[in-house]
Short mmCIF file of C-alpha atoms and ligand atoms in Angstrom, two decimals:
data_model
loop_
_atom_site.label_atom_id
_atom_site.label_comp_id
_atom_site.label_asym_id
_atom_site.label_seq_id
_atom_site.Cartn_x
_atom_site.Cartn_y
_atom_site.Cartn_z
CA MET A 1 0.25 -0.07 0.04
CA LYS A 2 1.47 3.54 -0.80
CA PHE A 3 0.01 5.34 2.05
CA LYS A 4 2.45 5.36 4.96
CA THR A 5 -0.20 5.73 8.04
CA ILE A 6 -0.25 2.29 9.79
CA PHE A 7 -3.93 1.48 10.38
CA GLU A 8 -5.60 -1.49 12.19
CA PRO A 9 -6.99 -3.91 9.53
CA PHE A 10 -10.03 -4.36 11.38
CA ARG A 11 -13.18 -2.32 12.63
CA ILE A 12 -14.06 -2.11 16.47
CA LYS A 13 -17.49 -3.74 17.23
CA SER A 14 -17.14 -3.84 21.12
CA VAL A 15 -15.29 -1.66 23.22
CA GLU A 16 -13.96 -1.32 26.79
CA PRO A 17 -13.81 2.03 28.68
CA ILE A 18 -10.23 3.39 29.77
CA THR A 19 -10.40 5.23 33.34
CA ILE A 20 -8.27 8.50 32.67
CA THR A 21 -6.61 9.20 35.86
CA THR A 22 -4.35 12.39 36.78
CA GLU A 23 -0.73 12.28 37.58
CA GLU A 24 -1.52 13.12 41.29
CA GLU A 25 -3.83 10.18 41.54
CA ARG A 26 -1.20 8.13 39.61
CA THR A 27 1.22 9.03 42.26
CA ARG A 28 -0.78 8.06 45.17
CA PHE A 29 -1.56 4.60 43.49
CA LEU A 30 2.00 3.94 42.92
CA GLU A 31 2.93 4.36 46.44
CA GLN A 32 -0.10 2.34 47.67
CA ALA A 33 1.33 -0.70 45.08
CA PHE A 34 4.84 -0.04 46.88
CA TYR A 35 6.17 1.22 43.24
CA ASN A 36 5.62 -2.41 41.78
CA PRO A 37 2.97 -2.06 38.76
CA PHE A 38 2.20 -5.85 39.20
CA LEU A 39 0.43 -4.67 42.49
CA LEU A 40 -1.72 -2.06 40.62
CA ASN A 41 -5.39 -2.65 39.75
CA SER A 42 -6.09 -2.61 36.19
CA GLU A 43 -8.58 0.28 36.30
CA GLN A 44 -5.59 2.38 37.74
CA VAL A 45 -3.92 1.82 34.25
CA ILE A 46 -4.33 3.81 30.97
CA ILE A 47 -2.29 1.97 28.46
CA ASP A 48 -1.47 -1.77 29.80
CA MET A 49 1.74 -2.97 28.19
CA LEU A 50 2.68 -5.36 30.86
CA THR A 51 2.41 -8.42 28.57
CA ASP A 52 1.03 -9.37 25.23
CA SER A 53 0.19 -12.76 26.84
CA GLY A 54 -3.46 -13.46 27.29
CA THR A 55 -4.45 -9.89 26.49
CA SER A 56 -5.34 -10.15 22.81
CA ALA A 57 -8.86 -9.01 21.71
CA MET A 58 -10.72 -11.89 20.02
CA SER A 59 -12.56 -11.47 16.76
CA ALA A 60 -16.09 -11.54 16.20
CA HIS A 61 -15.60 -15.00 14.54
CA GLN A 62 -14.06 -16.05 17.76
CA TRP A 63 -16.74 -14.71 19.95
CA ALA A 64 -19.08 -16.65 17.72
CA GLY A 65 -16.93 -19.74 18.02
CA ILE A 66 -17.28 -19.41 21.99
CA MET A 67 -20.99 -19.90 21.81
CA GLU A 68 -20.43 -22.96 19.46
CA GLY A 69 -18.13 -24.40 22.30
CA ASP A 70 -19.06 -27.97 22.98
CA GLU A 71 -18.34 -28.68 26.80
CA ALA A 72 -18.45 -32.60 26.54
CA TYR A 73 -16.09 -34.10 28.71
CA ALA A 74 -14.77 -36.32 26.29
CA GLY A 75 -14.57 -36.23 22.66
CA SER A 76 -16.05 -32.63 22.14
CA ARG A 77 -16.55 -31.02 18.88
CA SER A 78 -14.48 -28.10 19.78
CA TRP A 79 -11.65 -30.48 20.83
CA GLN A 80 -11.93 -32.04 17.30
CA LYS A 81 -11.66 -28.65 15.76
CA MET A 82 -8.75 -27.49 17.79
CA GLU A 83 -6.75 -30.82 17.30
CA LYS A 84 -7.14 -30.36 13.64
CA ALA A 85 -6.13 -26.65 13.63
CA VAL A 86 -3.11 -27.64 15.66
CA ARG A 87 -2.07 -30.59 13.56
CA SER A 88 -2.39 -29.16 10.46
CA LEU A 89 -0.04 -26.04 11.37
CA THR A 90 2.57 -28.24 13.44
CA HIS A 91 2.44 -31.27 11.28
CA CYS A 92 2.34 -33.29 14.43
CA GLU A 93 0.35 -36.29 14.91
CA TYR A 94 -0.27 -36.09 18.89
CA ILE A 95 -1.73 -33.02 20.31
CA LEU A 96 -2.11 -32.57 23.90
CA PRO A 97 -4.33 -29.59 24.97
CA THR A 98 -3.19 -27.70 28.16
CA HIS A 99 -4.51 -24.54 30.27
CA GLN A 100 -1.34 -22.58 28.98
CA GLY A 101 2.12 -22.71 27.74
CA ARG A 102 4.00 -23.43 31.16
CA ALA A 103 1.60 -26.65 31.64
CA ALA A 104 2.90 -28.05 28.39
CA GLU A 105 6.47 -27.16 29.38
CA ARG A 106 5.95 -28.93 32.87
CA ILE A 107 4.82 -32.13 31.11
CA LEU A 108 7.52 -32.43 28.44
CA TYR A 109 10.44 -31.27 30.23
CA SER A 110 9.61 -33.09 33.47
CA HIS A 111 9.48 -36.30 31.49
CA LEU A 112 12.71 -35.47 29.25
CA GLY A 113 14.56 -33.55 32.28
CA GLY A 114 16.09 -34.80 35.48
CA MET A 115 19.26 -34.89 37.14
CA GLY A 116 22.15 -34.96 34.48
CA LYS A 117 20.34 -33.84 31.61
CA THR A 118 21.05 -30.65 29.85
CA PHE A 119 18.70 -28.41 27.80
CA ILE A 120 20.03 -26.01 25.14
CA SER A 121 18.08 -22.89 23.75
CA ASN A 122 18.59 -19.66 21.93
CA THR A 123 17.21 -18.47 25.34
CA HIS A 124 15.14 -20.26 27.51
CA PHE A 125 11.99 -18.28 28.65
CA ASP A 126 11.61 -17.91 32.47
CA THR A 127 8.86 -20.63 32.71
CA THR A 128 10.75 -23.04 30.42
CA ARG A 129 14.15 -22.52 32.56
CA ALA A 130 12.09 -23.05 35.90
CA ASN A 131 10.34 -26.29 34.61
CA ILE A 132 13.79 -27.67 33.47
CA GLU A 133 15.65 -26.73 36.57
CA PHE A 134 13.00 -27.97 38.81
CA SER A 135 13.43 -31.50 37.42
CA GLY A 136 17.01 -31.17 38.41
CA ALA A 137 18.43 -30.76 34.76
CA GLU A 138 20.30 -27.49 33.65
CA ALA A 139 19.46 -25.05 30.97
CA ILE A 140 21.93 -23.47 28.89
CA ASP A 141 21.28 -20.18 26.55
CA ILE A 142 23.35 -20.07 23.50
CA PRO A 143 22.16 -16.83 21.41
CA ILE A 144 24.34 -15.76 18.83
CA GLN A 145 27.32 -13.02 19.59
CA GLU A 146 25.26 -10.40 17.69
CA SER A 147 22.23 -10.67 20.14
CA LEU A 148 24.32 -9.68 23.26
CA ASN A 149 24.78 -6.12 21.81
CA PRO A 150 21.42 -4.39 22.28
CA MET A 151 22.29 -1.51 19.74
CA LEU A 152 23.48 -3.58 16.74
CA GLU A 153 21.08 -3.80 13.88
CA TYR A 154 21.19 -7.45 12.78
CA PRO A 155 17.85 -8.98 11.19
CA PHE A 156 17.89 -12.42 12.95
CA LYS A 157 19.13 -11.62 16.48
CA GLY A 158 17.24 -14.58 17.85
CA ASN A 159 19.40 -17.06 16.34
CA MET A 160 21.24 -19.94 17.97
CA ASP A 161 24.83 -20.48 17.85
CA VAL A 162 25.12 -23.40 16.00
CA ASN A 163 29.06 -23.99 16.68
CA LYS A 164 28.49 -23.70 20.30
CA LEU A 165 25.35 -26.19 19.91
CA GLU A 166 27.55 -28.83 18.37
CA HIS A 167 30.29 -28.12 20.98
CA ILE A 168 27.98 -28.60 23.84
CA ILE A 169 26.47 -31.72 22.48
CA ASN A 170 29.97 -33.26 21.86
CA SER A 171 31.09 -32.29 25.45
CA LYS A 172 28.08 -33.50 27.20
CA GLY A 173 27.33 -36.43 25.05
CA ALA A 174 24.33 -36.75 22.82
CA THR A 175 22.39 -39.00 25.37
CA ASN A 176 22.66 -36.51 28.16
CA ILE A 177 20.90 -33.87 26.16
CA GLY A 178 17.43 -33.30 27.33
CA ALA A 179 16.14 -31.48 24.33
CA VAL A 180 17.33 -28.42 22.23
CA ILE A 181 14.38 -25.78 22.45
CA LEU A 182 14.31 -23.07 19.76
CA THR A 183 12.10 -20.07 21.31
CA VAL A 184 10.66 -18.14 18.19
CA THR A 185 10.58 -15.10 18.34
CA ASN A 186 13.36 -14.95 21.27
CA ASN A 187 11.26 -13.25 24.12
CA SER A 188 13.70 -13.08 26.60
CA GLY A 189 16.23 -11.87 23.90
CA GLY A 190 14.22 -8.85 22.99
CA GLY A 191 11.37 -10.60 20.76
CA GLN A 192 14.18 -10.96 18.06
CA PRO A 193 13.31 -13.39 15.08
CA VAL A 194 14.99 -16.76 14.35
CA SER A 195 15.86 -17.34 10.57
CA LEU A 196 14.59 -20.30 8.78
CA GLU A 197 18.26 -20.94 7.67
CA ASN A 198 19.07 -21.22 11.36
CA ALA A 199 16.34 -23.37 12.20
CA GLN A 200 17.56 -25.62 9.48
CA SER A 201 20.94 -25.80 10.44
CA ILE A 202 20.01 -26.67 14.17
CA SER A 203 17.88 -29.10 13.09
CA ALA A 204 20.59 -30.68 10.99
CA VAL A 205 22.81 -30.83 13.85
CA CYS A 206 20.11 -32.24 16.10
CA LYS A 207 19.31 -35.08 13.77
CA ARG A 208 22.85 -35.89 13.19
CA HIS A 209 23.50 -36.45 16.97
CA GLY A 210 19.95 -37.97 17.42
CA VAL A 211 18.99 -34.94 19.84
CA LYS A 212 15.35 -33.74 19.96
CA LEU A 213 14.27 -30.34 18.94
CA PHE A 214 11.28 -28.49 20.02
CA LEU A 215 9.85 -25.39 18.90
CA ASP A 216 8.77 -22.88 21.71
CA CYS A 217 6.26 -21.57 19.16
CA CYS A 218 4.23 -19.09 21.02
CA ARG A 219 5.21 -16.08 18.64
CA VAL A 220 5.64 -18.29 15.58
CA ALA A 221 3.41 -16.18 13.09
CA GLU A 222 5.41 -13.08 14.08
CA ASN A 223 8.54 -15.04 13.56
CA ALA A 224 7.44 -16.12 10.20
CA TRP A 225 6.62 -12.56 9.14
CA PHE A 226 10.03 -11.55 9.75
CA ILE A 227 11.47 -14.43 7.84
CA LYS A 228 8.92 -13.62 4.84
CA ASN A 229 10.23 -9.81 4.82
CA ARG A 230 13.85 -10.18 5.85
CA GLU A 231 15.34 -13.51 4.57
CA GLU A 232 16.50 -13.78 1.24
CA GLY A 233 14.44 -15.83 -0.94
CA GLN A 234 11.63 -16.44 1.37
CA ALA A 235 9.42 -13.36 0.22
CA HIS A 236 7.03 -15.62 -2.20
CA LYS A 237 6.08 -17.95 0.42
CA SER A 238 3.08 -17.10 2.67
CA SER A 239 3.89 -16.58 6.61
CA ARG A 240 1.85 -19.64 7.23
CA GLN A 241 3.79 -21.68 4.96
CA ILE A 242 7.13 -20.56 6.49
CA ALA A 243 5.62 -21.55 10.05
CA GLU A 244 4.81 -24.90 8.68
CA GLU A 245 8.26 -25.44 7.29
CA MET A 246 9.58 -24.67 10.90
CA PHE A 247 7.62 -27.13 12.47
CA MET A 248 8.61 -29.65 9.78
CA LEU A 249 12.32 -29.46 11.21
CA CYS A 250 11.28 -30.26 14.61
CA ASP A 251 10.01 -33.19 16.76
CA GLY A 252 7.25 -31.32 18.45
CA ALA A 253 6.24 -28.08 19.87
CA VAL A 254 5.12 -26.24 22.96
CA MET A 255 2.89 -23.32 22.72
CA SER A 256 1.36 -20.80 24.93
CA ALA A 257 -1.82 -20.12 22.95
CA LYS A 258 -2.06 -16.64 24.84
CA LYS A 259 0.03 -15.15 22.17
CA ASP A 260 -0.07 -15.95 18.73
CA ALA A 261 -3.37 -18.12 18.75
CA LEU A 262 -5.14 -14.48 19.81
CA VAL A 263 -6.78 -16.13 22.89
CA ASN A 264 -7.03 -15.38 26.61
CA MET A 265 -6.16 -18.83 27.94
CA GLY A 266 -4.75 -21.90 26.49
CA GLY A 267 -1.84 -23.91 25.22
CA PHE A 268 -0.78 -27.17 23.83
CA LEU A 269 1.99 -29.85 23.60
CA ALA A 270 2.42 -31.11 19.89
CA LEU A 271 4.38 -34.30 19.22
CA LYS A 272 5.47 -36.80 16.53
CA ASP A 273 6.88 -39.52 18.45
CA LYS A 274 4.10 -41.98 19.88
CA ALA A 275 6.03 -43.35 22.66
CA LEU A 276 6.87 -39.85 24.00
CA ALA A 277 3.12 -38.68 23.45
CA GLU A 278 1.83 -41.75 25.41
CA ALA A 279 4.27 -40.63 28.41
CA CYS A 280 3.08 -37.16 28.45
CA THR A 281 -0.25 -38.20 28.14
CA SER A 282 -0.13 -39.93 31.31
CA LEU A 283 1.37 -36.65 32.92
CA LEU A 284 -1.48 -34.59 31.22
CA ILE A 285 -4.24 -36.65 32.83
CA ILE A 286 -2.77 -36.42 36.26
CA THR A 287 -2.64 -32.66 36.60
CA GLU A 288 -4.29 -31.01 33.39
CA GLY A 289 -7.36 -33.02 32.80
CA PHE A 290 -8.49 -35.44 30.11
CA THR A 291 -6.95 -35.70 26.66
CA THR A 292 -9.64 -34.21 24.99
CA TYR A 293 -9.67 -30.87 26.95
CA GLY A 294 -6.62 -30.71 29.28
CA GLY A 295 -7.63 -27.78 31.38
CA LEU A 296 -9.53 -26.07 28.72
CA SER A 297 -13.25 -25.18 28.13
CA GLY A 298 -14.79 -26.08 25.06
CA ARG A 299 -15.15 -22.65 24.19
CA ASP A 300 -11.40 -21.97 24.76
CA MET A 301 -10.56 -24.65 22.07
CA GLU A 302 -13.02 -23.43 19.72
CA ALA A 303 -11.37 -19.85 19.96
CA ILE A 304 -8.04 -21.25 19.72
CA ALA A 305 -8.78 -23.04 16.62
CA ILE A 306 -10.12 -19.84 14.94
CA GLY A 307 -7.12 -17.79 16.31
CA LEU A 308 -4.58 -20.00 15.03
CA GLU A 309 -5.91 -19.48 11.19
CA GLU A 310 -6.80 -15.81 11.70
CA VAL A 311 -3.28 -14.80 12.99
CA PHE A 312 -1.42 -15.88 9.65
CA ASP A 313 -3.65 -13.11 7.92
CA GLU A 314 -0.79 -11.12 6.09
CA ASP A 315 -2.46 -7.84 6.49
CA TYR A 316 -2.80 -8.31 10.26
CA LEU A 317 0.67 -9.57 10.66
CA ASN A 318 2.10 -6.42 8.62
CA TYR A 319 0.19 -4.04 10.76
CA ARG A 320 1.27 -5.89 13.99
CA ILE A 321 4.88 -5.61 13.28
CA LYS A 322 4.91 -2.56 11.66
CA SER A 323 3.00 -0.93 14.62
CA THR A 324 5.43 -2.17 17.03
CA ALA A 325 8.45 -1.01 14.89
CA TYR A 326 6.53 2.33 14.48
CA LEU A 327 6.53 2.87 18.35
CA GLY A 328 10.17 1.65 18.81
CA ASN A 329 11.64 3.97 16.04
CA LYS A 330 9.80 6.99 17.15
CA ILE A 331 10.96 6.80 20.52
CA HIS A 332 14.32 5.92 19.29
CA GLU A 333 14.32 9.26 17.13
CA LEU A 334 13.54 11.22 20.59
CA GLY A 335 16.61 9.98 21.78
CA VAL A 336 15.22 7.04 24.02
CA PRO A 337 18.08 4.19 23.68
CA VAL A 338 16.01 0.90 22.61
CA MET A 339 17.03 -2.61 21.57
CA ARG A 340 17.73 -2.64 17.82
CA PRO A 341 16.23 -3.67 15.72
CA ILE A 342 12.44 -3.50 17.23
CA GLY A 343 11.16 -6.99 17.90
CA GLY A 344 7.91 -8.62 17.20
CA HIS A 345 5.78 -8.01 20.07
CA ALA A 346 7.47 -5.50 22.18
CA VAL A 347 9.84 -2.58 22.32
CA TYR A 348 12.59 -2.99 25.02
CA VAL A 349 14.15 0.30 26.41
CA ASP A 350 17.56 0.25 27.68
CA ALA A 351 17.17 2.03 31.23
CA ARG A 352 20.64 1.86 32.19
CA ALA A 353 21.65 3.88 29.19
CA LEU A 354 18.68 6.15 29.79
CA TYR A 355 19.36 7.03 33.49
CA PRO A 356 23.32 6.73 33.62
CA HIS A 357 23.25 8.49 36.75
CA ILE A 358 21.15 5.66 38.85
CA PRO A 359 23.58 2.98 39.88
CA VAL A 360 22.44 -0.54 38.88
CA ASP A 361 21.74 -1.43 42.67
CA GLU A 362 19.20 1.16 42.58
CA TYR A 363 17.31 -0.44 39.61
CA PRO A 364 17.10 2.11 36.76
CA GLY A 365 14.71 -0.19 35.08
CA GLN A 366 12.20 -0.05 37.78
CA ALA A 367 12.73 3.79 37.96
CA LEU A 368 11.52 4.01 34.33
CA VAL A 369 8.70 1.68 34.78
CA CYS A 370 7.46 4.09 37.76
CA GLU A 371 7.99 7.16 35.48
CA LEU A 372 6.01 5.69 32.64
CA TYR A 373 3.15 4.90 35.00
CA LYS A 374 3.31 8.47 36.60
CA LYS A 375 3.56 10.48 33.55
CA GLY A 376 1.11 8.51 31.58
CA GLY A 377 -0.43 5.75 33.24
CA ILE A 378 1.61 3.18 31.06
CA ARG A 379 2.06 -0.10 32.81
CA CYS A 380 5.04 -2.07 31.56
CA VAL A 381 7.63 -4.64 33.31
CA GLU A 382 11.44 -4.38 34.22
CA VAL A 383 13.24 -6.91 32.54
CA GLY A 384 16.62 -6.40 34.39
CA SER A 385 18.23 -6.60 37.83
CA VAL A 386 15.08 -6.58 39.51
CA MET A 387 13.73 -9.69 37.70
CA PHE A 388 17.02 -11.40 37.17
CA GLY A 389 19.48 -10.10 39.81
CA LYS A 390 21.01 -12.24 42.39
CA TYR A 391 22.94 -11.63 45.80
CA ASP A 392 26.63 -12.67 46.37
CA GLU A 393 27.65 -14.29 49.78
CA GLU A 394 27.82 -10.54 51.19
CA GLY A 395 24.41 -9.85 50.20
CA LYS A 396 25.68 -7.54 47.36
CA LEU A 397 23.52 -7.44 44.24
CA ILE A 398 24.77 -9.09 41.40
CA PRO A 399 23.07 -7.21 38.39
CA ALA A 400 21.59 -8.81 35.19
CA PRO A 401 23.45 -8.23 32.09
CA ASN A 402 21.22 -5.28 31.15
CA ASP A 403 18.58 -3.16 32.73
CA LEU A 404 15.58 -3.19 30.22
CA VAL A 405 12.04 -2.18 30.16
CA ARG A 406 9.61 -4.16 28.16
CA LEU A 407 6.55 -2.37 26.33
CA ALA A 408 4.58 -5.62 25.12
CA ILE A 409 1.77 -4.78 22.76
CA PRO A 410 -1.55 -6.76 23.35
CA ARG A 411 -2.79 -7.97 20.03
CA ARG A 412 -5.57 -6.11 18.09
CA VAL A 413 -6.20 -3.95 21.61
CA TYR A 414 -4.82 -0.52 21.05
CA THR A 415 -5.01 1.71 18.20
CA GLN A 416 -2.40 3.92 16.35
CA SER A 417 -3.61 6.84 18.42
CA HIS A 418 -2.96 4.93 21.71
CA ILE A 419 0.54 4.16 20.39
CA GLU A 420 1.01 7.93 19.31
CA TYR A 421 -0.25 8.80 23.15
CA VAL A 422 2.67 6.64 24.36
CA ILE A 423 5.04 8.39 22.08
CA GLU A 424 3.95 11.66 23.77
CA VAL A 425 4.60 10.29 26.98
CA PHE A 426 8.23 9.37 26.33
CA GLU A 427 8.88 13.07 25.27
CA GLU A 428 7.88 13.85 28.98
CA ILE A 429 10.35 10.82 29.97
CA ILE A 430 13.08 12.52 28.14
CA LYS A 431 12.59 15.85 29.37
CA GLY A 432 12.78 15.04 33.08
CA LYS A 433 15.27 12.28 32.87
CA ASP A 434 18.02 13.57 34.93
CA GLN A 435 15.89 14.50 37.66
CA VAL A 436 14.60 10.66 38.20
CA SER A 437 16.05 8.74 41.11
CA GLY A 438 16.26 5.27 41.79
CA PHE A 439 14.75 2.63 44.32
CA LYS A 440 15.58 0.44 46.94
CA ILE A 441 13.79 -3.09 47.49
CA THR A 442 11.91 -2.99 50.85
CA HIS A 443 10.47 -6.35 50.83
CA GLU A 444 11.24 -9.60 48.57
CA PRO A 445 10.02 -12.98 48.33
CA LYS A 446 12.55 -15.85 47.77
CA PHE A 447 11.74 -16.62 44.27
CA LEU A 448 10.38 -14.65 41.24
CA ARG A 449 10.53 -11.51 43.25
CA HIS A 450 9.63 -9.11 40.50
CA PHE A 451 5.75 -10.21 40.85
CA THR A 452 5.45 -9.07 44.51
CA ALA A 453 8.60 -7.11 45.63
CA ARG A 454 7.89 -3.97 47.33
CA PHE A 455 10.16 -0.91 46.57
CA GLY A 456 10.67 2.61 48.17
CA PRO A 457 12.20 5.45 46.40
CA VAL A 458 15.90 5.88 47.40
CA GLU A 459 15.40 9.68 48.47
CA LYS A 460 12.62 8.83 50.81
CA GLU A 461 14.87 6.35 52.69
CA LEU A 462 17.43 8.95 52.94
CA GLU A 463 14.71 11.60 54.43
CA ILE A 464 13.81 9.04 57.23
CA GLN A 465 17.43 8.24 57.98
N1 F0G B 1 7.72 -19.51 26.31
C1 F0G B 1 7.52 -18.06 25.99
C2 F0G B 1 8.56 -17.72 24.99
C3 F0G B 1 6.83 -17.08 26.59
O1 F0G B 1 6.93 -15.91 26.19
C4 F0G B 1 5.97 -17.64 27.60
C5 F0G B 1 5.21 -16.36 28.39
C6 F0G B 1 5.75 -18.75 27.80
C7 F0G B 1 6.54 -20.01 27.17
C8 F0G B 1 4.66 -19.36 29.00
O2 F0G B 1 3.53 -19.28 28.72
O3 F0G B 1 2.51 -17.86 30.29
O4 F0G B 1 1.11 -19.42 28.98
O5 F0G B 1 2.42 -20.28 30.67
N2 F0G B 1 5.18 -15.41 28.37
C9 F0G B 1 4.47 -14.14 28.89
C10 F0G B 1 5.05 -12.93 28.83
C11 F0G B 1 4.15 -14.58 30.25
O6 F0G B 1 4.64 -12.09 29.38
O7 F0G B 1 6.20 -12.89 27.92
P1 F0G B 1 2.31 -19.05 29.71
#
């Protein structure tokens, strides 16, 4: 299309009001939430960019499907639709429905894992790593070198380092490898895509060593769009065809349907091997549910079947990725340091570079998260030393490699004018950046502290002393 305005390739049929608040009110809400946006109520938020997971707007077709949901315990019509949709996309014979992605991960990795096993990924998502480590196995991330520099422009920063893969398999021994997991797009690595060529090379290495390869495919449609538009020789294929090619390279897939299946809840495990599927099915029945619902309602499965088709609409994908890039590029032009190039589902801001005057142990990422909320009612998440920081023996913080802030964009929820609003808020962020100060943690749980930790502004603490 020759016009440059990015517009939503859909009309709005049903709306949900946004409560507009003042900066004064938000300052109070933030204090009441101990400066942790996870503890805010959603009505206190103007633009919610906490996650793209489970936050999609469903289509009229999906809502109609919801009414068609067959809630039979066994063999429901909706399950048959979901099974058919997942089979035709993944080329896997055995499909296990789960209530969300991590349930599929728990089933698969607790079976393949255990003491002495190693899993290798471009980057394990937190829940993937947690499930692997919980089984007693180890999880090793081997993203390519280029991915380590947030400012470097490189088309497929989500790629896995193939030489390192070969090396780890050789040094650990193929039988000790639980699985290789390719996460598309690479969420923890900035929503960056993996190329088809990289997936092919990884698949070849895995096949040669007899090691299983799984796709963490929750954003596979977005990844396929990047391949179609960035990788040489792929433009003539549809994004759907490209996604199918990716699945054909693997032994199976885990999916959080809360992302690219455009639904609010759901997931699945797709497998090619019968024996593995049988073992996983037993685990599924113990904790998730019977094989034809696995923790989902019939209506959820109906919506997943439809969403998996809709997401591959090229106009939708085009709008989706371009709108995310628009936000990232605009704030970059304003002088906000962002991870380059812009990923599929989110924009990642380098808060350490934005606030060089805030020491890492005063959490520059958390400072930006709080500023965005205070200035504009935007809620997002710190992906840095709050989320991944650890303490040494003396209790000193071992910071994360980066202090990023993720602005994740829910699918089909916000319009281009909401995006323009977010850009305007960033203008304010830039103007006031030198006055912002850091935070101290005042209370934290032992695990996954970012969800419930409490913070206090550094200056306030000084006043009290
Ligand atoms: N794998 C990836 C790459 C993910 O991004 C997520 C979830 C999961 C697995 C787990 O899926 O939430 O359905 O159990 N990511 C969300 C996020 C939480 O905000 O990025 P789940």
